[in-house]
XYZ file of C-alpha atoms in Angstrom:
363
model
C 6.769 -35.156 8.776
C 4.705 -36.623 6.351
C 3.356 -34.609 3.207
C 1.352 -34.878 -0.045
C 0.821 -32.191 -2.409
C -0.735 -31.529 -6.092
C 0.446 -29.034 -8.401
C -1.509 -27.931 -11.386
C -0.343 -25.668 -14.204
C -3.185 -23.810 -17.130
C -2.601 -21.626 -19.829
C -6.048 -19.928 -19.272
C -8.442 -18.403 -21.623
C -6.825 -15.439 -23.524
C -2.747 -16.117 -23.333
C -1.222 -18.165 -26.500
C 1.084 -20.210 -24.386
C 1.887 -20.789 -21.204
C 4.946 -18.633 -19.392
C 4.375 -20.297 -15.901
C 6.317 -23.252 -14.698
C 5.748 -25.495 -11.277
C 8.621 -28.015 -10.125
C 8.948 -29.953 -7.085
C 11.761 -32.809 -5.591
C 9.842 -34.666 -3.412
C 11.416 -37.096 -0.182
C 14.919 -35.929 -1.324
C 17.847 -37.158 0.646
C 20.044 -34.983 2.782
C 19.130 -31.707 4.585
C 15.881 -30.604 2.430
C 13.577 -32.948 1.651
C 10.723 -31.494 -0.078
C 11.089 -28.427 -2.375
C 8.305 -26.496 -4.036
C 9.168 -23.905 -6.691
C 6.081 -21.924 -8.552
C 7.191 -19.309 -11.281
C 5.487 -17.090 -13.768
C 7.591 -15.546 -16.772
C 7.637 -12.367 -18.610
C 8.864 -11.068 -21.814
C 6.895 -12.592 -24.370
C 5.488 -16.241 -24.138
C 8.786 -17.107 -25.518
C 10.907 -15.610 -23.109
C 8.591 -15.717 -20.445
C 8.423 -19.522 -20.583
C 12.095 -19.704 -21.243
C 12.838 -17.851 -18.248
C 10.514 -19.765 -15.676
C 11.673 -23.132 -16.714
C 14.931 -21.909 -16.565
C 14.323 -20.804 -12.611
C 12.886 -24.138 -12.234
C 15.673 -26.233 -13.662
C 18.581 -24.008 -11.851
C 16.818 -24.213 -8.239
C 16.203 -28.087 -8.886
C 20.324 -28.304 -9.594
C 20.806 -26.786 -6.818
C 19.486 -28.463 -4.398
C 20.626 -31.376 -6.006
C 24.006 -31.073 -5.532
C 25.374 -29.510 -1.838
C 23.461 -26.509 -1.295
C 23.949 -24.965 1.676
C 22.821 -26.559 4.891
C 21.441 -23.360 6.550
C 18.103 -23.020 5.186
C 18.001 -19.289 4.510
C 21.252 -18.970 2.829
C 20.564 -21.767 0.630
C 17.103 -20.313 -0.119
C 18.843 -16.916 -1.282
C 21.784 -19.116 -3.286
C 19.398 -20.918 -5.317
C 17.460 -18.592 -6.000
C 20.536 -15.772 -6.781
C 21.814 -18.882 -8.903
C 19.103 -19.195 -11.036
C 18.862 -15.337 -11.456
C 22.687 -15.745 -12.775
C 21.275 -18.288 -15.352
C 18.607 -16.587 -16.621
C 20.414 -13.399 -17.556
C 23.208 -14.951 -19.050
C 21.042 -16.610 -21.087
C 19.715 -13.118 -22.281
C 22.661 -11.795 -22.995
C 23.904 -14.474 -24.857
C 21.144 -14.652 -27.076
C 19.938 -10.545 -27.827
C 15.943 -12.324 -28.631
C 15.494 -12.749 -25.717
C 16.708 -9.426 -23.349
C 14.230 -8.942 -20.966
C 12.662 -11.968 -20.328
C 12.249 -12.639 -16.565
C 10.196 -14.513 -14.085
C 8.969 -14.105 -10.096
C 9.937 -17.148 -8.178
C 8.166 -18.409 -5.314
C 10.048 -21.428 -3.453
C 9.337 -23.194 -0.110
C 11.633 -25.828 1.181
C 10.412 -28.793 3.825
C 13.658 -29.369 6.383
C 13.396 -31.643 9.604
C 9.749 -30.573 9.832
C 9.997 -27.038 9.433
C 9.237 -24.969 6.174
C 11.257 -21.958 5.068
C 10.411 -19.713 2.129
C 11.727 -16.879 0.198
C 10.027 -14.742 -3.356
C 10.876 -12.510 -5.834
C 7.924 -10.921 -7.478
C 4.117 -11.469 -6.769
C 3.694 -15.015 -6.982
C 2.689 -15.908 -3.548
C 2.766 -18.394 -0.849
C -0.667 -18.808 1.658
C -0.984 -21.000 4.327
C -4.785 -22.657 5.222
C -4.968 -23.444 9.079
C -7.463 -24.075 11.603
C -9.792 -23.190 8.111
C -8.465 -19.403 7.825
C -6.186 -18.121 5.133
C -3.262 -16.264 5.669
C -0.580 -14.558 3.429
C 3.089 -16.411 3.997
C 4.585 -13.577 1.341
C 3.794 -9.991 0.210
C 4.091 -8.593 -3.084
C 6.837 -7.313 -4.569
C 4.897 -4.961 -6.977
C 3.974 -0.979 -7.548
C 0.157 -1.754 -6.395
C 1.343 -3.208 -3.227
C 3.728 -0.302 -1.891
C 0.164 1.677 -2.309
C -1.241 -0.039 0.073
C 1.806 -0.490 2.107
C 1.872 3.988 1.972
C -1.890 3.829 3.158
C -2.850 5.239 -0.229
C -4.682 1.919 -2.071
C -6.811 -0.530 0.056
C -6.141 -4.404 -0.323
C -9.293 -4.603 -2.279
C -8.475 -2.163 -4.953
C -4.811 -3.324 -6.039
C -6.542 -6.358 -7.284
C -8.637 -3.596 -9.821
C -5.951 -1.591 -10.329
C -4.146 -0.484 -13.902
C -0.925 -1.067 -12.918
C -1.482 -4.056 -10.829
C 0.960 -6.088 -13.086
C 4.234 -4.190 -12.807
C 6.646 -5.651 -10.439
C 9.370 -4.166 -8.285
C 11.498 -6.828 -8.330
C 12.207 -10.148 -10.197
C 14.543 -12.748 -11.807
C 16.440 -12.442 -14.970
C 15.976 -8.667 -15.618
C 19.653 -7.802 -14.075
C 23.056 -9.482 -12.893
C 21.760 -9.150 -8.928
C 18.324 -9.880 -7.702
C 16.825 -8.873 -4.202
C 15.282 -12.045 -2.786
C 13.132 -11.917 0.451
C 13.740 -14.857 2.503
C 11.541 -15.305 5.240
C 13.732 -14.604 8.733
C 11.934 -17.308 10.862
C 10.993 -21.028 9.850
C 6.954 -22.095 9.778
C 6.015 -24.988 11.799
C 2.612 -26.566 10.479
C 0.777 -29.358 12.290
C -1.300 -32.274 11.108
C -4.131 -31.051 8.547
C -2.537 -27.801 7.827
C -2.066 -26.889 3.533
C 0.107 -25.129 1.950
C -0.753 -22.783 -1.471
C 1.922 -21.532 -4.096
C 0.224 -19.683 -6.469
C 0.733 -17.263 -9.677
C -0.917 -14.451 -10.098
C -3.687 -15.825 -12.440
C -4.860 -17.435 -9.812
C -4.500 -15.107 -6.744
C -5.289 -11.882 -8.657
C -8.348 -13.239 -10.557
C -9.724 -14.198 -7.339
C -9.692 -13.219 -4.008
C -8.483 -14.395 -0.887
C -12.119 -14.850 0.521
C -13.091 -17.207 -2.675
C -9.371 -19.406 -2.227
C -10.720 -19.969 1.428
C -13.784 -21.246 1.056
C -12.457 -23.228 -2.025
C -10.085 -24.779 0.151
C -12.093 -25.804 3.131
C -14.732 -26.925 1.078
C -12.647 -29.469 -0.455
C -11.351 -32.809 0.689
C -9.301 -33.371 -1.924
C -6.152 -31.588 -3.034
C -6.299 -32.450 -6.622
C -10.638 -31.289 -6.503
C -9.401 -28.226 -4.970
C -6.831 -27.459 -7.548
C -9.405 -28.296 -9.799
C -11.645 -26.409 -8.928
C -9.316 -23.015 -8.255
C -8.381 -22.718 -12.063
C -11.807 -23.300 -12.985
C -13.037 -20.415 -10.521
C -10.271 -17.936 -12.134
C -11.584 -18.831 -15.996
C -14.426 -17.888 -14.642
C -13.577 -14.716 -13.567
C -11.432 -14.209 -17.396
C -8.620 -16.193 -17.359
C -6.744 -13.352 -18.976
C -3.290 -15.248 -17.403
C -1.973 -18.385 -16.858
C -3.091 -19.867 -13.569
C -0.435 -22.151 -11.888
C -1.035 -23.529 -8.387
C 0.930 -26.367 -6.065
C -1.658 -27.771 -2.584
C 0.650 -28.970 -0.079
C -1.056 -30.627 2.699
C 0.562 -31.699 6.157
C -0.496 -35.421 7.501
C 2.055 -35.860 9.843
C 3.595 -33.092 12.230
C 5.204 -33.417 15.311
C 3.937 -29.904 15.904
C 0.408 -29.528 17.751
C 0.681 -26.084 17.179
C 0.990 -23.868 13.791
C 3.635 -20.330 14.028
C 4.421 -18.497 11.483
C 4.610 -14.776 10.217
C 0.894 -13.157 8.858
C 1.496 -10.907 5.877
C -1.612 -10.403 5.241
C -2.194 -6.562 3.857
C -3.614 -4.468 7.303
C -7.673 -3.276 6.367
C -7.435 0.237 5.518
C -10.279 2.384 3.933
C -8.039 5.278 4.103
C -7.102 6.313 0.287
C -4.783 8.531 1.682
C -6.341 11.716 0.461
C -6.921 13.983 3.388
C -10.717 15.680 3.844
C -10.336 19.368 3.983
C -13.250 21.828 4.285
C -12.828 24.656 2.295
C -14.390 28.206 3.195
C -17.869 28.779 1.101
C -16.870 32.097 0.677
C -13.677 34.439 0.460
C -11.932 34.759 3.627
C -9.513 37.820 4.990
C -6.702 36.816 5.914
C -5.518 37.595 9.751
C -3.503 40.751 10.317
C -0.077 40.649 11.778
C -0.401 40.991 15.462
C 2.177 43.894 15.295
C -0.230 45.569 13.220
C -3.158 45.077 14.467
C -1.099 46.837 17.809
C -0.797 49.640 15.824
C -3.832 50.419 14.375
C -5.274 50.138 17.940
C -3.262 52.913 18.855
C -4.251 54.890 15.922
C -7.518 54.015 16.869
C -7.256 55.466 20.397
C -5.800 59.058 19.094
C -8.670 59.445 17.099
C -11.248 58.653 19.349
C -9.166 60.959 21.850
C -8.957 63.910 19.287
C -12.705 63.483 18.080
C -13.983 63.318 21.656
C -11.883 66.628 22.873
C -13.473 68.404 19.618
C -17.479 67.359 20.706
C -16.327 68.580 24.500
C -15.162 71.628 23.154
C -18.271 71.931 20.193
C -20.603 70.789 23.521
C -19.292 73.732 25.578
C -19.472 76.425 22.952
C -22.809 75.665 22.348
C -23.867 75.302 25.878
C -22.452 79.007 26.527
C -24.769 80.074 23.429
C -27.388 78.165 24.176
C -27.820 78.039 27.230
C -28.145 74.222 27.002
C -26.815 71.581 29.658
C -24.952 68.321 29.447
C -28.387 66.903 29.579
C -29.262 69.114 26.086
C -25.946 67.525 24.769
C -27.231 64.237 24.672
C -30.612 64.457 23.821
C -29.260 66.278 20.395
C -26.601 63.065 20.000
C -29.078 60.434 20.449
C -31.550 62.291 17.520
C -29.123 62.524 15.021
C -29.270 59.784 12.031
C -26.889 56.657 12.445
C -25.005 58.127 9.011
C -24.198 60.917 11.758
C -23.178 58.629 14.889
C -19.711 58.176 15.868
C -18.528 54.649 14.823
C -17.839 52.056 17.142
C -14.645 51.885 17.713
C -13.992 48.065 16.301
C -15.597 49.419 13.466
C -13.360 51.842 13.071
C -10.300 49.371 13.811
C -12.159 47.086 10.938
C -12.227 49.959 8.207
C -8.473 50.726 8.945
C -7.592 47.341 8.369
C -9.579 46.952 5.721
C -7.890 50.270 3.910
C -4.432 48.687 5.030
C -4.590 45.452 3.670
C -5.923 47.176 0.076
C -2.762 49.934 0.224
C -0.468 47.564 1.097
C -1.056 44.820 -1.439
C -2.317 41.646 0.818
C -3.544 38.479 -1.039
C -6.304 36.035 -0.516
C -4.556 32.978 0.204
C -7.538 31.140 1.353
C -7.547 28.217 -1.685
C -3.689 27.602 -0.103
C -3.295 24.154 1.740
C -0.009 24.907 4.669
């Protein structure tokens, strides 16, 4: 495996100093030999840059020494070590509680690369001239988008894009995400590590084209800061370019994390009635008053067979006479239909017996 890389830190356009910190140990004997650490601090450009170099120094010592030779545990040590640093350091000295930093770190071992984070300093990977995310935020933004509720697109706008769910320094343990499987990279594929003044001033789209339109690692680089002064430079921008020459790989795996398209904001379309809506009558009810329904129309229609026959015995009239009357009387005077009936009994009911109009309710 053979590997060259450029890393590039900037303080940016608005911030007085520079929190972020890059370190690297490069053709190091014994398991690992290539380590890349990016981190960007918090808590004041004091702390902040106290705390990153501090993650940088205590991940360098660590894999100087004997870390671990499983990959993944000694990805989590170092990083759980330098954790332990930084908050001792805070408590020791009260000026500087709070202070904290994310921590991105990738490790190069018998040609395969293993990573782990904490925070939203990320790792991409550029192959066969497409972009992919190696690591996924550990922020408030991204759990919107991970509920369906924020697209991809609109965490990068959002006010509260900048608070973190996790990172180093801020408490005795840390969570770090280690990556479960190793990547393998062939010849010609390159690495990013990145702060978020780079990656959240601009977009994935503009890093790939910056990438593949570049040759050069250190004209990339280059040319990545300047595109996110461009866009404000309201952070510090910190990014390392790894590049693989040499792979004994032909072919590139490795886990996408790349955030899923969704235009869904997670607000559900519900049509509301234009107008004011009666509520359905228990079925129970509704029984009932068809009952009372029938009993009148029984009673009223024995009283106009007894009216009809009276009359026809004064009269003189016929059945025939009996409905030639009916059919001239005015529709005031017409026996209602009986679902109009049923519908005028409800509508009494529902007034005497207190129902609401629950049609603005969402079940």
């Amino acid at each position: 495996m053979k590997l060259i890389h450029i890393s590039k830190t900037d303080v940016g356009l608005v911030r007085p100093a520079n929190e972020d910190s890059i370190g690297s140990i490069i053709n190091n004997s014994g398991v690992y030999s290539n380590i890349y650490i990016v981190c960007d601090g918090m808590g004041g450009h004091v702390g902040g840059a106290r705390a990153s170099q501090t993650a940088i120094r205590s991940i360098e010592e660590y894999f100087k020494n004997t870390p671990d030779p499983t990959p993944n545990i000694a990805l989590n040590d170092a990083i759980e070590f330098a954790n332990m640093q930084i908050f001792g350091d805070a408590e020791s000295n009260p000026e500087f509680k709070g202070m904290g930093t994310t921590v991105t770190l990738m490790v190069e071992s018998e040609g395969l690369f293993y990573i782990a984070h904490v925070g939203d300093s990320r790792v991409y990977i550029n192959t066969d001239k497409k972009l992919y995310r190696l690591t996924k935020d550990h922020s408030f933004v991204q759990t919107l988008v991970d509920a369906g509720q924020l697209t991809d697109a609109e965490m990068e706008t959002h006010p509260r894009k900048n608070e973190l769910t996790r990172a180093l320094g801020i408490a005795m343990e840390v969570d770090v995400e280690v990556a479960p499987q190793p990547i393998r990279a062939k010849s010609g594929d390159k690495f990013l590590l990145c702060s978020d003044g780079l990656c959240g001033l601009i977009n994935d789209t503009m890093i790939l084209t910056t990438i593949n339109a570049y040759s050069e690692l250190d004209a990339t680089v280059d040319e990545l800061i300047e595109l996110a002064k461009k866009a404000g430079g309201h952070d510090n921008i910190s990014a390392d370019l790894i590049e693989v020459i040499e792979s004994d790989f032909a072919k590139t795996k490795f886990v996408d994390k790349n955030n899923v398209p969704n235009t869904n904001t997670g607000t559900q379309e519900v049509k509301i009635p234009s107008g004011p809506t009666k509520p359905k009558m228990d079925k129970k009810l509704q029984i009932l008053l068809s009952l009372v329904v029938l009993i009148v129309l029984a009673v009223g229609g024995n009283f106009l067979i007894n009216q009809s026959n009276s009359e026809k015995q004064d009269n003189g009239g016929g059945i025939e006479d009996v409905i030639s009357d009916s059919t001239k009387t005015s529709s005031n005077d017409k026996l209602k239909d009986p679902i109009e009936i049923s519908d005028t009994i409800s509508e009494v009911c529902e007034e005497k017996m207190g129902y609401l109009d629950l049609s603005h309710k969402l079940t």
